[in-house]
PDB file of C-alpha atoms and ligand atoms in Angstrom:
ATOM      1  CA  MET A 184     -33.939  26.712 -23.086  1.00 91.00           C
ATOM      2  CA  ASN A 185     -31.125  28.409 -25.003  1.00 96.00           C
ATOM      3  CA  GLU A 186     -28.372  25.857 -25.728  1.00 96.00           C
ATOM      4  CA  VAL A 187     -25.599  27.831 -24.031  1.00 96.00           C
ATOM      5  CA  LEU A 188     -27.694  28.266 -20.905  1.00 97.00           C
ATOM      6  CA  ARG A 189     -28.624  24.597 -21.002  1.00 97.00           C
ATOM      7  CA  ALA A 190     -24.963  23.582 -21.286  1.00 97.00           C
ATOM      8  CA  ILE A 191     -24.144  25.751 -18.266  1.00 98.00           C
ATOM      9  CA  ARG A 192     -26.928  24.094 -16.261  1.00 97.00           C
ATOM     10  CA  GLU A 193     -26.292  20.522 -17.369  1.00 98.00           C
ATOM     11  CA  ARG A 194     -22.482  20.380 -17.219  1.00 98.00           C
ATOM     12  CA  ARG A 195     -21.186  18.184 -14.394  1.00 98.00           C
ATOM     13  CA  SER A 196     -17.751  17.285 -13.148  1.00 98.00           C
ATOM     14  CA  VAL A 197     -17.093  13.822 -14.582  1.00 98.00           C
ATOM     15  CA  ARG A 198     -14.490  11.744 -12.739  1.00 97.00           C
ATOM     16  CA  ALA A 199     -14.788   8.328 -14.453  1.00 97.00           C
ATOM     17  CA  PHE A 200     -14.072   7.785 -18.147  1.00 98.00           C
ATOM     18  CA  ARG A 201     -14.503   5.133 -20.804  1.00 97.00           C
ATOM     19  CA  PRO A 202     -11.268   4.205 -22.612  1.00 95.00           C
ATOM     20  CA  ASP A 203     -12.551   5.350 -26.041  1.00 97.00           C
ATOM     21  CA  PRO A 204     -10.239   7.957 -27.580  1.00 97.00           C
ATOM     22  CA  VAL A 205     -11.427  11.513 -28.146  1.00 98.00           C
ATOM     23  CA  GLU A 206     -11.697  12.339 -31.850  1.00 98.00           C
ATOM     24  CA  PRO A 207      -9.061  14.853 -33.067  1.00 98.00           C
ATOM     25  CA  GLU A 208     -11.743  17.276 -34.335  1.00 98.00           C
ATOM     26  CA  LYS A 209     -13.304  17.336 -30.876  1.00 98.00           C
ATOM     27  CA  VAL A 210      -9.931  18.009 -29.253  1.00 98.00           C
ATOM     28  CA  GLU A 211      -9.465  20.863 -31.711  1.00 98.00           C
ATOM     29  CA  ALA A 212     -12.915  22.293 -30.899  1.00 98.00           C
ATOM     30  CA  ILE A 213     -12.159  22.144 -27.155  1.00 99.00           C
ATOM     31  CA  LEU A 214      -8.850  23.986 -27.627  1.00 98.00           C
ATOM     32  CA  GLU A 215     -10.584  26.571 -29.823  1.00 98.00           C
ATOM     33  CA  ALA A 216     -13.128  27.201 -27.064  1.00 98.00           C
ATOM     34  CA  GLY A 217     -10.270  27.815 -24.624  1.00 98.00           C
ATOM     35  CA  ARG A 218      -8.511  30.103 -27.098  1.00 98.00           C
ATOM     36  CA  TRP A 219     -11.595  32.308 -27.433  1.00 98.00           C
ATOM     37  CA  ALA A 220     -11.882  33.053 -23.718  1.00 98.00           C
ATOM     38  CA  PRO A 221     -11.711  36.686 -22.586  1.00 98.00           C
ATOM     39  CA  SER A 222      -8.529  37.927 -20.853  1.00 98.00           C
ATOM     40  CA  GLY A 223      -7.379  41.190 -19.297  1.00 98.00           C
ATOM     41  CA  ARG A 224      -5.927  43.452 -22.019  1.00 98.00           C
ATOM     42  CA  ASN A 225      -6.474  40.471 -24.341  1.00 98.00           C
ATOM     43  CA  THR A 226      -3.125  39.084 -23.213  1.00 98.00           C
ATOM     44  CA  GLN A 227      -4.293  35.447 -23.683  1.00 98.00           C
ATOM     45  CA  PRO A 228      -1.801  34.173 -21.090  1.00 98.00           C
ATOM     46  CA  TRP A 229      -2.957  30.521 -21.278  1.00 98.00           C
ATOM     47  CA  ARG A 230      -0.802  27.781 -22.739  1.00 98.00           C
ATOM     48  CA  PHE A 231      -2.010  24.221 -23.299  1.00 98.00           C
ATOM     49  CA  VAL A 232      -0.229  20.890 -22.960  1.00 98.00           C
ATOM     50  CA  LEU A 233      -2.139  17.818 -24.135  1.00 98.00           C
ATOM     51  CA  VAL A 234      -1.128  14.706 -22.236  1.00 98.00           C
ATOM     52  CA  GLU A 235      -2.048  11.866 -24.583  1.00 97.00           C
ATOM     53  CA  SER A 236       0.651   9.183 -24.641  1.00 97.00           C
ATOM     54  CA  PRO A 237       0.129   6.192 -22.310  1.00 97.00           C
ATOM     55  CA  GLU A 238       3.581   6.761 -20.783  1.00 97.00           C
ATOM     56  CA  LYS A 239       3.002  10.424 -19.899  1.00 98.00           C
ATOM     57  CA  ARG A 240      -0.545   9.754 -18.675  1.00 97.00           C
ATOM     58  CA  ALA A 241       0.738   7.050 -16.325  1.00 97.00           C
ATOM     59  CA  ALA A 242       3.605   9.253 -15.116  1.00 97.00           C
ATOM     60  CA  LEU A 243       1.228  12.168 -14.498  1.00 97.00           C
ATOM     61  CA  ALA A 244      -1.211   9.920 -12.620  1.00 97.00           C
ATOM     62  CA  ARG A 245       1.595   8.924 -10.251  1.00 96.00           C
ATOM     63  CA  LEU A 246       2.207  12.574  -9.304  1.00 96.00           C
ATOM     64  CA  VAL A 247      -1.324  13.632  -8.337  1.00 96.00           C
ATOM     65  CA  PRO A 248      -3.878  12.534  -5.726  1.00 94.00           C
ATOM     66  CA  GLN A 249      -6.528  12.144  -8.478  1.00 93.00           C
ATOM     67  CA  ARG A 250      -4.580   9.136  -9.799  1.00 95.00           C
ATOM     68  CA  ASP A 251      -7.503   7.080 -11.149  1.00 95.00           C
ATOM     69  CA  MET A 252      -9.097  10.020 -12.932  1.00 96.00           C
ATOM     70  CA  ILE A 253      -5.889  10.920 -14.752  1.00 97.00           C
ATOM     71  CA  ALA A 254      -4.936   7.294 -15.446  1.00 96.00           C
ATOM     72  CA  THR A 255      -8.270   6.398 -17.031  1.00 96.00           C
ATOM     73  CA  ALA A 256      -8.967   9.585 -18.996  1.00 98.00           C
ATOM     74  CA  PRO A 257      -7.684   9.138 -22.568  1.00 98.00           C
ATOM     75  CA  LEU A 258      -6.579  12.749 -22.541  1.00 98.00           C
ATOM     76  CA  THR A 259      -5.604  15.329 -19.927  1.00 98.00           C
ATOM     77  CA  LEU A 260      -5.359  18.987 -20.791  1.00 98.00           C
ATOM     78  CA  ALA A 261      -2.892  20.928 -18.654  1.00 98.00           C
ATOM     79  CA  VAL A 262      -3.507  24.673 -18.616  1.00 98.00           C
ATOM     80  CA  LEU A 263      -0.452  26.785 -17.884  1.00 97.00           C
ATOM     81  CA  LEU A 264      -0.144  30.491 -17.218  1.00 97.00           C
ATOM     82  CA  ASP A 265       2.622  32.216 -19.146  1.00 98.00           C
ATOM     83  CA  ARG A 266       3.734  34.923 -16.720  1.00 96.00           C
ATOM     84  CA  ARG A 267       5.630  36.712 -19.495  1.00 97.00           C
ATOM     85  CA  ALA A 268       2.430  37.093 -21.504  1.00 98.00           C
ATOM     86  CA  GLY A 269       0.310  38.184 -18.539  1.00 95.00           C
ATOM     87  CA  TYR A 270       0.450  41.482 -16.682  1.00 96.00           C
ATOM     88  CA  ASP A 271      -1.289  41.183 -13.320  1.00 97.00           C
ATOM     89  CA  GLU A 272      -1.422  38.128 -11.050  1.00 95.00           C
ATOM     90  CA  LEU A 273      -5.104  38.402 -10.190  1.00 97.00           C
ATOM     91  CA  LYS A 274      -6.325  39.350 -13.651  1.00 98.00           C
ATOM     92  CA  ASP A 275      -4.214  36.671 -15.308  1.00 98.00           C
ATOM     93  CA  ALA A 276      -5.753  34.086 -12.973  1.00 96.00           C
ATOM     94  CA  GLN A 277      -9.236  35.381 -13.786  1.00 98.00           C
ATOM     95  CA  GLY A 278      -8.567  34.963 -17.496  1.00 98.00           C
ATOM     96  CA  ILE A 279      -7.288  31.427 -16.958  1.00 98.00           C
ATOM     97  CA  GLY A 280     -10.498  30.644 -15.065  1.00 98.00           C
ATOM     98  CA  ALA A 281     -12.591  31.889 -17.984  1.00 98.00           C
ATOM     99  CA  CYS A 282     -10.491  29.745 -20.336  1.00 98.00           C
ATOM    100  CA  ALA A 283     -11.021  26.643 -18.199  1.00 98.00           C
ATOM    101  CA  GLN A 284     -14.784  27.176 -18.033  1.00 98.00           C
ATOM    102  CA  ASN A 285     -14.915  27.571 -21.832  1.00 98.00           C
ATOM    103  CA  VAL A 286     -13.063  24.247 -22.089  1.00 99.00           C
ATOM    104  CA  LEU A 287     -15.487  22.524 -19.697  1.00 98.00           C
ATOM    105  CA  LEU A 288     -18.537  23.825 -21.553  1.00 98.00           C
ATOM    106  CA  ALA A 289     -17.138  22.770 -24.930  1.00 98.00           C
ATOM    107  CA  VAL A 290     -16.366  19.314 -23.532  1.00 98.00           C
ATOM    108  CA  HIS A 291     -19.939  18.975 -22.313  1.00 98.00           C
ATOM    109  CA  ALA A 292     -21.439  20.302 -25.550  1.00 98.00           C
ATOM    110  CA  LEU A 293     -19.488  17.629 -27.473  1.00 98.00           C
ATOM    111  CA  GLY A 294     -20.889  14.773 -25.379  1.00 98.00           C
ATOM    112  CA  LEU A 295     -17.681  14.354 -23.401  1.00 98.00           C
ATOM    113  CA  GLY A 296     -16.948  14.768 -19.712  1.00 98.00           C
ATOM    114  CA  ALA A 297     -14.183  16.465 -17.741  1.00 98.00           C
ATOM    115  CA  CYS A 298     -13.175  17.591 -14.293  1.00 98.00           C
ATOM    116  CA  TRP A 299     -11.310  20.740 -13.304  1.00 98.00           C
ATOM    117  CA  ILE A 300      -8.425  19.776 -10.994  1.00 97.00           C
ATOM    118  CA  GLY A 301      -6.896  22.801  -9.354  1.00 95.00           C
ATOM    119  CA  ARG A 302      -3.185  22.014  -9.267  1.00 83.00           C
ATOM    120  CA  ALA A 303      -1.222  25.222  -9.307  1.00 81.00           C
ATOM    121  CA  ARG A 304       2.543  25.589  -9.426  1.00 84.00           C
ATOM    122  CA  ASP A 305       3.508  21.958  -8.945  1.00 94.00           C
ATOM    123  CA  ARG A 306       7.163  21.841  -9.973  1.00 95.00           C
ATOM    124  CA  GLU A 307       7.257  18.079 -10.511  1.00 96.00           C
ATOM    125  CA  VAL A 308       4.196  18.137 -12.762  1.00 97.00           C
ATOM    126  CA  GLU A 309       5.494  21.201 -14.597  1.00 98.00           C
ATOM    127  CA  ALA A 310       8.756  19.354 -15.330  1.00 97.00           C
ATOM    128  CA  LEU A 311       6.834  16.332 -16.662  1.00 98.00           C
ATOM    129  CA  LEU A 312       4.751  18.634 -18.867  1.00 98.00           C
ATOM    130  CA  GLY A 313       7.858  20.312 -20.244  1.00 98.00           C
ATOM    131  CA  ALA A 314       6.730  23.725 -18.961  1.00 98.00           C
ATOM    132  CA  ARG A 315       8.858  26.519 -20.388  1.00 98.00           C
ATOM    133  CA  GLU A 316      10.527  29.435 -18.628  1.00 97.00           C
ATOM    134  CA  GLY A 317       7.849  31.602 -16.974  1.00 96.00           C
ATOM    135  CA  GLU A 318       5.060  29.028 -17.353  1.00 97.00           C
ATOM    136  CA  GLU A 319       3.150  27.865 -14.269  1.00 96.00           C
ATOM    137  CA  LEU A 320       0.653  25.058 -14.009  1.00 97.00           C
ATOM    138  CA  MET A 321      -2.853  26.283 -13.181  1.00 97.00           C
ATOM    139  CA  MET A 322      -5.085  23.247 -13.598  1.00 98.00           C
ATOM    140  CA  LEU A 323      -5.359  19.767 -15.043  1.00 98.00           C
ATOM    141  CA  ILE A 324      -8.498  18.797 -16.970  1.00 98.00           C
ATOM    142  CA  PRO A 325      -8.904  15.051 -17.637  1.00 98.00           C
ATOM    143  CA  ILE A 326     -11.245  14.604 -20.609  1.00 98.00           C
ATOM    144  CA  GLY A 327     -13.019  11.586 -22.082  1.00 98.00           C
ATOM    145  CA  TYR A 328     -16.327   9.898 -22.726  1.00 98.00           C
ATOM    146  CA  PRO A 329     -18.171   9.676 -19.386  1.00 98.00           C
ATOM    147  CA  ALA A 330     -18.420   6.354 -17.575  1.00 98.00           C
ATOM    148  CA  GLU A 331     -20.735   7.959 -15.019  1.00 97.00           C
ATOM    149  CA  ASN A 332     -23.687  10.312 -15.026  1.00 96.00           C
ATOM    150  CA  PRO A 333     -23.252  12.416 -11.903  1.00 97.00           C
ATOM    151  CA  PRO A 334     -26.285  14.084 -10.349  1.00 97.00           C
ATOM    152  CA  PRO A 335     -26.234  17.880 -10.009  1.00 97.00           C
ATOM    153  CA  ARG A 336     -24.333  19.205  -6.996  1.00 98.00           C
ATOM    154  CA  GLU A 337     -26.343  21.573  -4.867  1.00 98.00           C
ATOM    155  CA  ARG A 338     -26.078  25.302  -5.547  1.00 98.00           C
ATOM    156  CA  LYS A 339     -26.872  28.095  -3.085  1.00 98.00           C
ATOM    157  CA  PRO A 340     -30.096  29.894  -3.926  1.00 98.00           C
ATOM    158  CA  LEU A 341     -29.826  33.326  -5.520  1.00 98.00           C
ATOM    159  CA  SER A 342     -31.567  34.757  -2.443  1.00 98.00           C
ATOM    160  CA  GLU A 343     -28.404  33.884  -0.485  1.00 98.00           C
ATOM    161  CA  LEU A 344     -26.005  35.199  -3.120  1.00 98.00           C
ATOM    162  CA  VAL A 345     -27.501  38.390  -4.480  1.00 98.00           C
ATOM    163  CA  ARG A 346     -27.943  41.804  -2.937  1.00 98.00           C
ATOM    164  CA  ARG A 347     -29.642  44.594  -4.822  1.00 98.00           C
ATOM    165  CA  ILE A 348     -28.691  48.146  -4.061  1.00 98.00           C
TER     166      ILE A 348
HETATM  167  C1  FMN B 266     -10.775  25.740  -8.820  1.00 82.11           C
HETATM  168  C2  FMN B 266     -11.383  24.362  -8.822  1.00 82.11           C
HETATM  169  C3  FMN B 266     -10.648  23.296  -8.315  1.00 82.11           C
HETATM  170  C4  FMN B 266     -11.191  22.007  -8.334  1.00 82.11           C
HETATM  171  N1  FMN B 266     -10.406  20.979  -7.911  1.00 82.11           N
HETATM  172  C5  FMN B 266     -10.908  19.716  -7.936  1.00 82.11           C
HETATM  173  C6  FMN B 266     -10.100  18.617  -7.547  1.00 82.11           C
HETATM  174  O1  FMN B 266      -8.915  18.773  -7.187  1.00 82.11           O
HETATM  175  N2  FMN B 266     -10.645  17.380  -7.556  1.00 82.11           N
HETATM  176  C7  FMN B 266     -11.941  17.171  -7.959  1.00 82.11           C
HETATM  177  O2  FMN B 266     -12.385  16.015  -7.957  1.00 82.11           O
HETATM  178  N3  FMN B 266     -12.741  18.199  -8.362  1.00 82.11           N
HETATM  179  C8  FMN B 266     -12.261  19.458  -8.348  1.00 82.11           C
HETATM  180  N4  FMN B 266     -13.035  20.508  -8.778  1.00 82.11           N
HETATM  181  C9  FMN B 266     -14.431  20.275  -9.212  1.00 82.11           C
HETATM  182  C10 FMN B 266     -15.442  20.706  -8.137  1.00 82.11           C
HETATM  183  O3  FMN B 266     -15.407  19.785  -7.061  1.00 82.11           O
HETATM  184  C11 FMN B 266     -16.857  20.759  -8.742  1.00 82.11           C
HETATM  185  O4  FMN B 266     -16.880  21.721  -9.799  1.00 82.11           O
HETATM  186  C12 FMN B 266     -17.926  21.160  -7.725  1.00 82.11           C
HETATM  187  O5  FMN B 266     -18.046  20.168  -6.718  1.00 82.11           O
HETATM  188  C13 FMN B 266     -19.310  21.343  -8.352  1.00 82.11           C
HETATM  189  O6  FMN B 266     -19.699  20.171  -9.060  1.00 82.11           O
HETATM  190  P1  FMN B 266     -20.061  20.231 -10.620  1.00 82.11           P
HETATM  191  O7  FMN B 266     -18.847  20.701 -11.351  1.00 82.11           O
HETATM  192  O8  FMN B 266     -20.453  18.819 -11.003  1.00 82.11           O
HETATM  193  O9  FMN B 266     -21.214  21.183 -10.766  1.00 82.11           O
HETATM  194  C14 FMN B 266     -12.516  21.794  -8.808  1.00 82.11           C
HETATM  195  C15 FMN B 266     -13.239  22.866  -9.328  1.00 82.11           C
HETATM  196  C16 FMN B 266     -12.673  24.133  -9.377  1.00 82.11           C
HETATM  197  C17 FMN B 266     -13.446  25.274 -10.007  1.00 82.11           C
END
């Protein structure tokens, strides 16, 4: 199978991580994948905050229900929407979604694991992240080497999803 298609099929949400750090070149490759996502009018409204220090990771873990995931992942990527860069609420959100999926696929392709945590517009977390004027939190993505190998979650069959006209 084509490697992109295989990555799409084999990616899983990983919620338990080994403590090993993520190599800087892999972090760079993950950010590059996010940067190359499509966006409406090519506005690229995403902004990234890497939460790496033990102090910030612990503080972030205290603010979210997914405490263990965030506390154990060596790295959490916060994706913010810069409203001043965007132009349309729905289209900006669509672009951010494409960016997050690029990140997840890159993570998987590099032998790492991650989980998309939808956590939009949380003022406390935004303050901890140092969000700037006009920036809103869209999701948190804890990243690390997997400490679990989750089975595939069920997907609806195409026969239920597709109509041909
Ligand atoms: C918008 C969005 C929000 C999500 N929020 C959470 C979350 O808060 N906590 C969590 O454990 N997983 C979260 N997930 C991951 C989904 O639960 C997961 O993608 C889904 O169950 C399918 O499993 P898979 O990713 O392993 O294929 C989220 C995924 C998306 C796309």
